[in-house]
mmCIF file of C-alpha atoms in Angstrom:
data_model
loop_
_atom_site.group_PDB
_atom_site.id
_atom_site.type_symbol
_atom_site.label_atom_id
_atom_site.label_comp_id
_atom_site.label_asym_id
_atom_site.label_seq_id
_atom_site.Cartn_x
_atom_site.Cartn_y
_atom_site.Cartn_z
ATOM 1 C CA UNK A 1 84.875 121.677 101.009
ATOM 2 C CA UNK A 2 84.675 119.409 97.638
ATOM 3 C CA UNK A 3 87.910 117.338 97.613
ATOM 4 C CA UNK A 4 89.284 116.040 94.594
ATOM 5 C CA UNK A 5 92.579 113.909 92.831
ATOM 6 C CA UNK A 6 94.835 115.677 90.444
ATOM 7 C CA UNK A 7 97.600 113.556 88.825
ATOM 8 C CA UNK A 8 99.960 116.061 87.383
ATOM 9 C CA UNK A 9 103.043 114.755 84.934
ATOM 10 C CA UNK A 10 105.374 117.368 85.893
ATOM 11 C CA UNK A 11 108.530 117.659 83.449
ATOM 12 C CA UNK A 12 109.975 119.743 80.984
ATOM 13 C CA UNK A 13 110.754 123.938 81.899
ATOM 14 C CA UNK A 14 108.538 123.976 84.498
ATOM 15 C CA UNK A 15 110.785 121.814 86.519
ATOM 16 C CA UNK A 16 114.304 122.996 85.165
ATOM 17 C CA UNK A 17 113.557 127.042 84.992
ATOM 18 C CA UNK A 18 113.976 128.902 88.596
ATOM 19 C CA UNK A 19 110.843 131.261 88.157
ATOM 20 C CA UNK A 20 108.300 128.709 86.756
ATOM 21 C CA UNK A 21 109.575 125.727 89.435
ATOM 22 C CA UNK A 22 108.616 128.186 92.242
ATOM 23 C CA UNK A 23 105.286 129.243 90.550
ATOM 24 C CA UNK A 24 104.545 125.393 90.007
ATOM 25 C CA UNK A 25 104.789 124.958 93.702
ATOM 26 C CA UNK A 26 103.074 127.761 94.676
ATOM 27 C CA UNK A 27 100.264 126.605 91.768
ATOM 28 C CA UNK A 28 100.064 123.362 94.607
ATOM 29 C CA UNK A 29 100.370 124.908 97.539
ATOM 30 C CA UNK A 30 97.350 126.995 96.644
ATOM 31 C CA UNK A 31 95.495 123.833 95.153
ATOM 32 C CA UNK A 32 95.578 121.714 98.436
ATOM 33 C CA UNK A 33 94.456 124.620 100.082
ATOM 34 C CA UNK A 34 91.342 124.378 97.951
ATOM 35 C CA UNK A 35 90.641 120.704 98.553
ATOM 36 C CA UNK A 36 92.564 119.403 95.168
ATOM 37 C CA UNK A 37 94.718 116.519 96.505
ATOM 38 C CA UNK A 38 97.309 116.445 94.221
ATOM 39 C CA UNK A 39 99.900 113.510 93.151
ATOM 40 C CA UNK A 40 103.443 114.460 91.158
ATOM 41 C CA UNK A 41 104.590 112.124 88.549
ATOM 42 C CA UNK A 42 108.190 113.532 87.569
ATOM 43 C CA UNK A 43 110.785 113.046 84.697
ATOM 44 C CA UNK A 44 113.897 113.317 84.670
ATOM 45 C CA UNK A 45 116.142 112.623 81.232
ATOM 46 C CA UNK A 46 118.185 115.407 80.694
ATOM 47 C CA UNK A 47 119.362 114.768 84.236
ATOM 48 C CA UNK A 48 119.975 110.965 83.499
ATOM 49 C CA UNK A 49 122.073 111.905 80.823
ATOM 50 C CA UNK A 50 124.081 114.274 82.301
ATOM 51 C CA UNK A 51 125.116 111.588 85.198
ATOM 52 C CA UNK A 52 125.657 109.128 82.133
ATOM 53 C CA UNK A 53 127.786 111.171 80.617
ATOM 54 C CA UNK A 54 129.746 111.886 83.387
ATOM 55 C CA UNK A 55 129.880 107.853 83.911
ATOM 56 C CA UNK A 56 131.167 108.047 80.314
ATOM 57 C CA UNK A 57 128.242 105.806 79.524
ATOM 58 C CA UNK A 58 127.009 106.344 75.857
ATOM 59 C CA UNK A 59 123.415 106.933 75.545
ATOM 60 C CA UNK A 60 121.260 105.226 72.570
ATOM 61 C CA UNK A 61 117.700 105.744 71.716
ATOM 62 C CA UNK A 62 115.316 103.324 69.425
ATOM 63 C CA UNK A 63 112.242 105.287 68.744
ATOM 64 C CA UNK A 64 112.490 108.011 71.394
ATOM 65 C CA UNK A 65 113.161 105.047 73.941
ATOM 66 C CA UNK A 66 116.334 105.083 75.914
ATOM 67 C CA UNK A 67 118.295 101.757 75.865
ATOM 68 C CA UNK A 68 118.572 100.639 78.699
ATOM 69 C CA UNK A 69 121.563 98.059 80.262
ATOM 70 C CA UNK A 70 122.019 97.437 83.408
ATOM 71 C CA UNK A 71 124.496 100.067 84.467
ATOM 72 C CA UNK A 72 122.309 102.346 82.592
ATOM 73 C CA UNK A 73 119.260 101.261 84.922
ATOM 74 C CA UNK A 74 121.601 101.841 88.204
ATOM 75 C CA UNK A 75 122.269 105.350 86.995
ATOM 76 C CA UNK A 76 118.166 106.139 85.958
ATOM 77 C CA UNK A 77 117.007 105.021 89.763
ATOM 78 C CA UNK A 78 119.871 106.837 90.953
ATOM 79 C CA UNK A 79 118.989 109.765 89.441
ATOM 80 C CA UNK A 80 115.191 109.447 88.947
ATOM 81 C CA UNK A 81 114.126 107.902 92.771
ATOM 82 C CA UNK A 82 117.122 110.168 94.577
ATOM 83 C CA UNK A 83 118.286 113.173 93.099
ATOM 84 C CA UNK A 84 115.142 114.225 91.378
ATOM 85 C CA UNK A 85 112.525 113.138 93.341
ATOM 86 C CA UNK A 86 114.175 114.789 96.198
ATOM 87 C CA UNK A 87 115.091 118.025 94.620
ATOM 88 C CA UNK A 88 110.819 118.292 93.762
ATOM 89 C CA UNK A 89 110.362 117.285 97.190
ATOM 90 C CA UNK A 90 112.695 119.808 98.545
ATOM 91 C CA UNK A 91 110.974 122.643 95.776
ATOM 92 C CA UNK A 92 107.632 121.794 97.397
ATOM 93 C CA UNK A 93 108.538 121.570 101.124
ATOM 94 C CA UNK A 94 110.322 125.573 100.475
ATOM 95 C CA UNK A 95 106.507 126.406 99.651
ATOM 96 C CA UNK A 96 104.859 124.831 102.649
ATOM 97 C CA UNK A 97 103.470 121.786 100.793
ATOM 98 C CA UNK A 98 103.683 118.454 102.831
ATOM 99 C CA UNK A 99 105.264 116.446 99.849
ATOM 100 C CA UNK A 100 106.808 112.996 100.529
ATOM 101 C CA UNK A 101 109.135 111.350 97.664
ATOM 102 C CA UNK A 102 108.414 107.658 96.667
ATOM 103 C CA UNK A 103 109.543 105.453 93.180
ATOM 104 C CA UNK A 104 107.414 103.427 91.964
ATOM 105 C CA UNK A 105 108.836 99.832 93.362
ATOM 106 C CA UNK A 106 107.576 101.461 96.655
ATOM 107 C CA UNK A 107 104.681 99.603 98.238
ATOM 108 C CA UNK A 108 104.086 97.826 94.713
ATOM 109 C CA UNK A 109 102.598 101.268 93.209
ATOM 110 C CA UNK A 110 103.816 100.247 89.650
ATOM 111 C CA UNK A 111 104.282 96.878 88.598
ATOM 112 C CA UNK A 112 106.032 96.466 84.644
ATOM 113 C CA UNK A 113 107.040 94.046 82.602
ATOM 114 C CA UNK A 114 110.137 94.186 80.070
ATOM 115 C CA UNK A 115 108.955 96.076 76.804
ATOM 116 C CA UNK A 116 111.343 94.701 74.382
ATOM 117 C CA UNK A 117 114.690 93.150 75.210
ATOM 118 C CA UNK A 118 116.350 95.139 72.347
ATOM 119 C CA UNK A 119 115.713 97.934 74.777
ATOM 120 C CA UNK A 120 117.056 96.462 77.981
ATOM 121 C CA UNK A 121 115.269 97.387 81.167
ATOM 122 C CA UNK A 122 112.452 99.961 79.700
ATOM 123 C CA UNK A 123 109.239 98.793 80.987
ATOM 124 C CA UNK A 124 105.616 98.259 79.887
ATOM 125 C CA UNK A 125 103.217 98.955 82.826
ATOM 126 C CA UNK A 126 100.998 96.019 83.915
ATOM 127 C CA UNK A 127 99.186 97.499 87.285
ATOM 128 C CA UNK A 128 98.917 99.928 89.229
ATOM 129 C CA UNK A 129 98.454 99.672 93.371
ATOM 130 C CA UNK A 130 97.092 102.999 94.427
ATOM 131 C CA UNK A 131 96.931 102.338 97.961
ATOM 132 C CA UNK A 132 100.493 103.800 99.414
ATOM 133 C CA UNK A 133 99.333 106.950 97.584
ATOM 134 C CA UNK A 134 95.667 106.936 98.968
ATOM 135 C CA UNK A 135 97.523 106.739 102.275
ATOM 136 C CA UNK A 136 99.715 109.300 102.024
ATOM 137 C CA UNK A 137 96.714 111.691 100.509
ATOM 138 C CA UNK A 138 94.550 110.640 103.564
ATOM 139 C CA UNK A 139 97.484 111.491 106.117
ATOM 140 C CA UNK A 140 97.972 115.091 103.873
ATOM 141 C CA UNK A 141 100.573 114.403 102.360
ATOM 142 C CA UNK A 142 101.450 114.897 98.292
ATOM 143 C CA UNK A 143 102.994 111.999 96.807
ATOM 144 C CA UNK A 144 105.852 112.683 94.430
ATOM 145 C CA UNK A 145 106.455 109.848 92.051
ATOM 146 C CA UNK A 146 109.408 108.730 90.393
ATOM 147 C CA UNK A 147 108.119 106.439 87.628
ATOM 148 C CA UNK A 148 110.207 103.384 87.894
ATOM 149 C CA UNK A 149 108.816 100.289 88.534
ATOM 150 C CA UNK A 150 109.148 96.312 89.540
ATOM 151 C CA UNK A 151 109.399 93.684 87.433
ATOM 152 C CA UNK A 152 109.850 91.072 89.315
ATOM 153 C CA UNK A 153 113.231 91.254 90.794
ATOM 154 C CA UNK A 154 114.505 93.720 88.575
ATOM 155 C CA UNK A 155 113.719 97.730 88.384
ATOM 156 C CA UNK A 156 112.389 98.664 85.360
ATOM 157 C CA UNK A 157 112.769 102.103 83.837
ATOM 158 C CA UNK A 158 109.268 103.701 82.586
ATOM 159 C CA UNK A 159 108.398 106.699 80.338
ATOM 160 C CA UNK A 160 106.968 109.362 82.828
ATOM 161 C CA UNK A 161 103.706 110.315 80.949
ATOM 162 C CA UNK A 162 102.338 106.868 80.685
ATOM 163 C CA UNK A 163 103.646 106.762 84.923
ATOM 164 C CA UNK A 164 101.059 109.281 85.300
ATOM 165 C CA UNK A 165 98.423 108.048 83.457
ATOM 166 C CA UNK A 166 98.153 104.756 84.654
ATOM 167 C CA UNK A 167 98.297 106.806 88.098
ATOM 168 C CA UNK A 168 95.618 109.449 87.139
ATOM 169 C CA UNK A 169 93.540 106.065 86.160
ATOM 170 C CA UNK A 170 93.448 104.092 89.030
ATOM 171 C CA UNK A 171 93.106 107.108 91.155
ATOM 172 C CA UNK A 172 90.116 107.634 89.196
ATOM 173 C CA UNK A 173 91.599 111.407 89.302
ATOM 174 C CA UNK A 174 89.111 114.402 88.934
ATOM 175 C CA UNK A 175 92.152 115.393 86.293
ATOM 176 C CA UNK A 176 94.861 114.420 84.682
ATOM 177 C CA UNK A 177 97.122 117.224 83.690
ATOM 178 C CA UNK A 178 100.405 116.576 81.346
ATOM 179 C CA UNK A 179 102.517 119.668 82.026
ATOM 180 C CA UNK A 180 104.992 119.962 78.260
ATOM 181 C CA UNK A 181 107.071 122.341 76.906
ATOM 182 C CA UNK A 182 104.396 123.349 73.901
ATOM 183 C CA UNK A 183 101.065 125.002 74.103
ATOM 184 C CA UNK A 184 98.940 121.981 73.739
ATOM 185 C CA UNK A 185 98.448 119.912 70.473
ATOM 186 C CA UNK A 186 98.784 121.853 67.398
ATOM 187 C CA UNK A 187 97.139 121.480 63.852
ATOM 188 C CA UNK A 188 99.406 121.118 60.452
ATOM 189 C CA UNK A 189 99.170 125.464 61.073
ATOM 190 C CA UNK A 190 100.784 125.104 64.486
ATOM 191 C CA UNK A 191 97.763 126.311 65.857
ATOM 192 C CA UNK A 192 96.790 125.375 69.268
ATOM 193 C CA UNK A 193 93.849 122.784 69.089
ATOM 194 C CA UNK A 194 91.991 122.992 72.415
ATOM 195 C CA UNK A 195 90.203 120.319 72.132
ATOM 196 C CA UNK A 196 90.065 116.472 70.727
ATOM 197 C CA UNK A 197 88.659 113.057 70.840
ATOM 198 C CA UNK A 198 90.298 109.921 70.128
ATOM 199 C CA UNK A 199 88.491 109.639 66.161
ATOM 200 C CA UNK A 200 90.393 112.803 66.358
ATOM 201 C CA UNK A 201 93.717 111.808 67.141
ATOM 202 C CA UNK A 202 93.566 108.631 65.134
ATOM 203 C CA UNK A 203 93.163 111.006 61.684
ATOM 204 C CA UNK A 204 95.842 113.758 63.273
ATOM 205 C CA UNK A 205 98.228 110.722 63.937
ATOM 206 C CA UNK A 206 97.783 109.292 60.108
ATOM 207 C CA UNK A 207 98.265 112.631 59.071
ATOM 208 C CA UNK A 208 101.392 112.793 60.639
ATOM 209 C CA UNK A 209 100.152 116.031 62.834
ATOM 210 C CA UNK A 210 100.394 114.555 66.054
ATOM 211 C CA UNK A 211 104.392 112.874 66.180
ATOM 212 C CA UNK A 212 107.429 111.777 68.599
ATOM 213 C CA UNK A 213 106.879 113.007 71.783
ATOM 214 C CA UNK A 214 103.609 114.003 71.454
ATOM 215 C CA UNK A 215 102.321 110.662 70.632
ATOM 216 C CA UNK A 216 102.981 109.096 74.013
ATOM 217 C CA UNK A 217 101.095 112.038 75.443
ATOM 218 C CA UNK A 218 98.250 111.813 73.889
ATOM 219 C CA UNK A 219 98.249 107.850 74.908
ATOM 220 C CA UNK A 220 98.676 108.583 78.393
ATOM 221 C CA UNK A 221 95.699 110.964 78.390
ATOM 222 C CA UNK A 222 93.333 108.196 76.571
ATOM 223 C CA UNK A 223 94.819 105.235 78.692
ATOM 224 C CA UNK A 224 93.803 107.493 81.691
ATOM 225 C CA UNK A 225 90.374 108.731 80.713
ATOM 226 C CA UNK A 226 89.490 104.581 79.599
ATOM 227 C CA UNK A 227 90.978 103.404 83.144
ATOM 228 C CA UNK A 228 88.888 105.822 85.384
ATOM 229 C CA UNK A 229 90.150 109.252 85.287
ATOM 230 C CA UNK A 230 87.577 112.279 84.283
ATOM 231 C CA UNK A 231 89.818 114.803 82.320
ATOM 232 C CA UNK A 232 92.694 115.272 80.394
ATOM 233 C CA UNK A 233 94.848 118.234 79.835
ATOM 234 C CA UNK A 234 98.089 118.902 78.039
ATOM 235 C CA UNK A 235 99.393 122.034 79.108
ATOM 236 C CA UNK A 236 102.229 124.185 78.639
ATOM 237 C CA UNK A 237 104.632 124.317 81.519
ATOM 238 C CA UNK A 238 106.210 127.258 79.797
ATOM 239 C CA UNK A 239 103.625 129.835 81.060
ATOM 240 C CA UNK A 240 103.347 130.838 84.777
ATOM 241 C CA UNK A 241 101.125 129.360 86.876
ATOM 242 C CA UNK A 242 99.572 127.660 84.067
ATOM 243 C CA UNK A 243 98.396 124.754 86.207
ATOM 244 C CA UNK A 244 96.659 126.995 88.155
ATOM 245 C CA UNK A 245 94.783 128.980 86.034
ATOM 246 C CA UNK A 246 93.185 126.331 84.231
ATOM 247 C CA UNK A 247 92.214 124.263 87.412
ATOM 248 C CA UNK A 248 91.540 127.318 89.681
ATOM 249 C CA UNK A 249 90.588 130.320 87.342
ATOM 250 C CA UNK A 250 89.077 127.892 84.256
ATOM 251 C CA UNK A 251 91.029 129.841 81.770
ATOM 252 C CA UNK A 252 91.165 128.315 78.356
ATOM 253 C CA UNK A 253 94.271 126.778 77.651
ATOM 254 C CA UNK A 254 96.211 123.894 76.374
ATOM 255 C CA UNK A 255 94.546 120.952 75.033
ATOM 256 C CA UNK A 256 91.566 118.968 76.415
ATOM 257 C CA UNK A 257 91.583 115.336 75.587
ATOM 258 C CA UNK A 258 87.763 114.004 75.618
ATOM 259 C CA UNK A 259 86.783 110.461 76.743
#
C-alpha cells in the first residue's frame, strides 16, 4: 500500500458544527486506513475569545492580527495547546483514530520569532523540526497540532494556516489541504475558481479579489508548495466529508493552488 503525508489546517464549521466534526473524523479514520498519514493543524479564535471575555480581557486586532500581551498569550496556550487540542483529540479517538495532541513548543516543532512588537507575542515562523511528528506517524499515530510556538523563552502565538504550511512543507506532504468556511477562492462574480497559480494570485490580490482572510491562505498554500509540499487545496469545511471526497473520490472541488 502507497503511503503518503497530508497536512490538513482544520478550523472553521467543520470543527465547531456536531454533524460535520464527526464526518471530518470519520473523513481520517477512513484516510489512514488507506495509507494517507495525516497531521492536524487546528485553530482556535472564537474559543480564545470566549475565555478572554470571560477573563474580562478586551480583545484588539491590527490587520486581522490579534494583539497579543502577555495575559492574552497565557489565555491563547491555555486554550489553543489544552482545551482545543484535546477536544480534536478526544473527536478523533471517538472514531478509532490513534491521534496524540502536541503545541508547537513540543520537541522544537515550531520555532518563531516576534512579528511586530505593536502586536505583542504574535509570531513569525523561522523553522520547522519535523521530527516529533515523523515519530509519531512512524509509531501510527496522528499528530494534532496546536500552532504555537518558541521564541526563545517565550511562547509565541501563530496564525494557524501559515502553522500548517510551514508543516505541510517540511513534511514535504503529498497535500496540503486548508479546510475554510467558503467554497474555495472566488472571482469578482463569487464564482468558485478551481484553480490558480501564483501570477494568478498576484493580479486577483491587486484587484482586490482575493482579501482579509483569504490572503493568508493563499500564502500558506504557496509558502508550502515552495518549501517541499506537492499540492494545495482550499476547501470548504462546510460540505460533508469534503476532505474525503476530494482526496479519496477525486471529486472536483475547492480551489487548487499550483506550484
Amino acid at each position: 500500500m502507497q503511503q503518503t503525508k497530508t497536512v490538513i489546517k482544520y478550523g472553521g464549521h467543520a470543527m465547531t458544527h456536531e454533524d460535520l466534526a464527526k464526518a471530518f473524523a470519520d473523513d481520517i479514520g477512513h484516510l489512514e486506513k488507506t495509507g494517507v498519514h495525516c497531521v492536524i493543524v487546528h485553530g482556535g479564535g472564537p474559543q480564545i475569545t470566549s475565555l478572554l471575555e470571560r477573563l474580562s480581557i478586551e480583545s484588539h486586532f491590527v490587520k486581522g492580527l490579534r494583539v497579543t500581551d502577555a495575559k492574552t498569550m497565557e489565555a491563547v496556550e491555555m486554550v489553543l495547546a489544552g482545551q482545543v487540542n484535546k477536544e480534536v483529540v478526544a473527536l478523533l479517538r471517538r472514531h478509532a483514530v490513534n491521534a496524540v495532541g502536541i503545541s508547537g513548543r513540543d520537541g522544537g516543532l515550531l520555532r518563531a520569532r516576534q512579528k511586530d512588537p505593536l502586536l505583542g507575542f504574535v509570531g513569525t515562523i523561522t523553522g520547522v523540526n519535523p521530527e516529533v511528528l515523523t515519530c509519531l506517524i512512524g509509531g501510527g499515530f496522528v499528530p494534532v497540532v496546536a500552532p504555537v510556538a518558541s521564541g526563545g523563552d517565550v511562547c509565541l502565538n501563530v496564525n494557524a494556516d501559515t502553522a500548517a504550511g510551514a508543516i505541510a512543507g517540511a513534511l514535504n506532504a503529498e497535500h496540503f489541504v486548508l479546510i475554510s468556511d467558503v467554497p474555495g477562492v472566488l472571482d469578482a462574480e463569487k464564482k468558485l475558481i478551481p484553480k490558480l497559480n501564483g501570477a494568478d494570485i498576484r493580479h486577483l490580490m491587486e484587484k482586490e479579489v482575493i482579501t482579509g482572510g483569504m490572503i493568508p491562505k493563499v500564502e500558506a498554500c504557496q509558502n508550502a508548495l515552495a518549501a517541499g509540499a506537492k499540492r494545495a487545496l482550499i476547501l470548504d469545511g462546510r460540505a460533508p466529508s469534503s476532505l474525503r471526497r476530494f482526496l479519496h473520490d477525486n471529486e472536483p472541488l475547492g480551489t487548487i493552488i499550483a506550484p
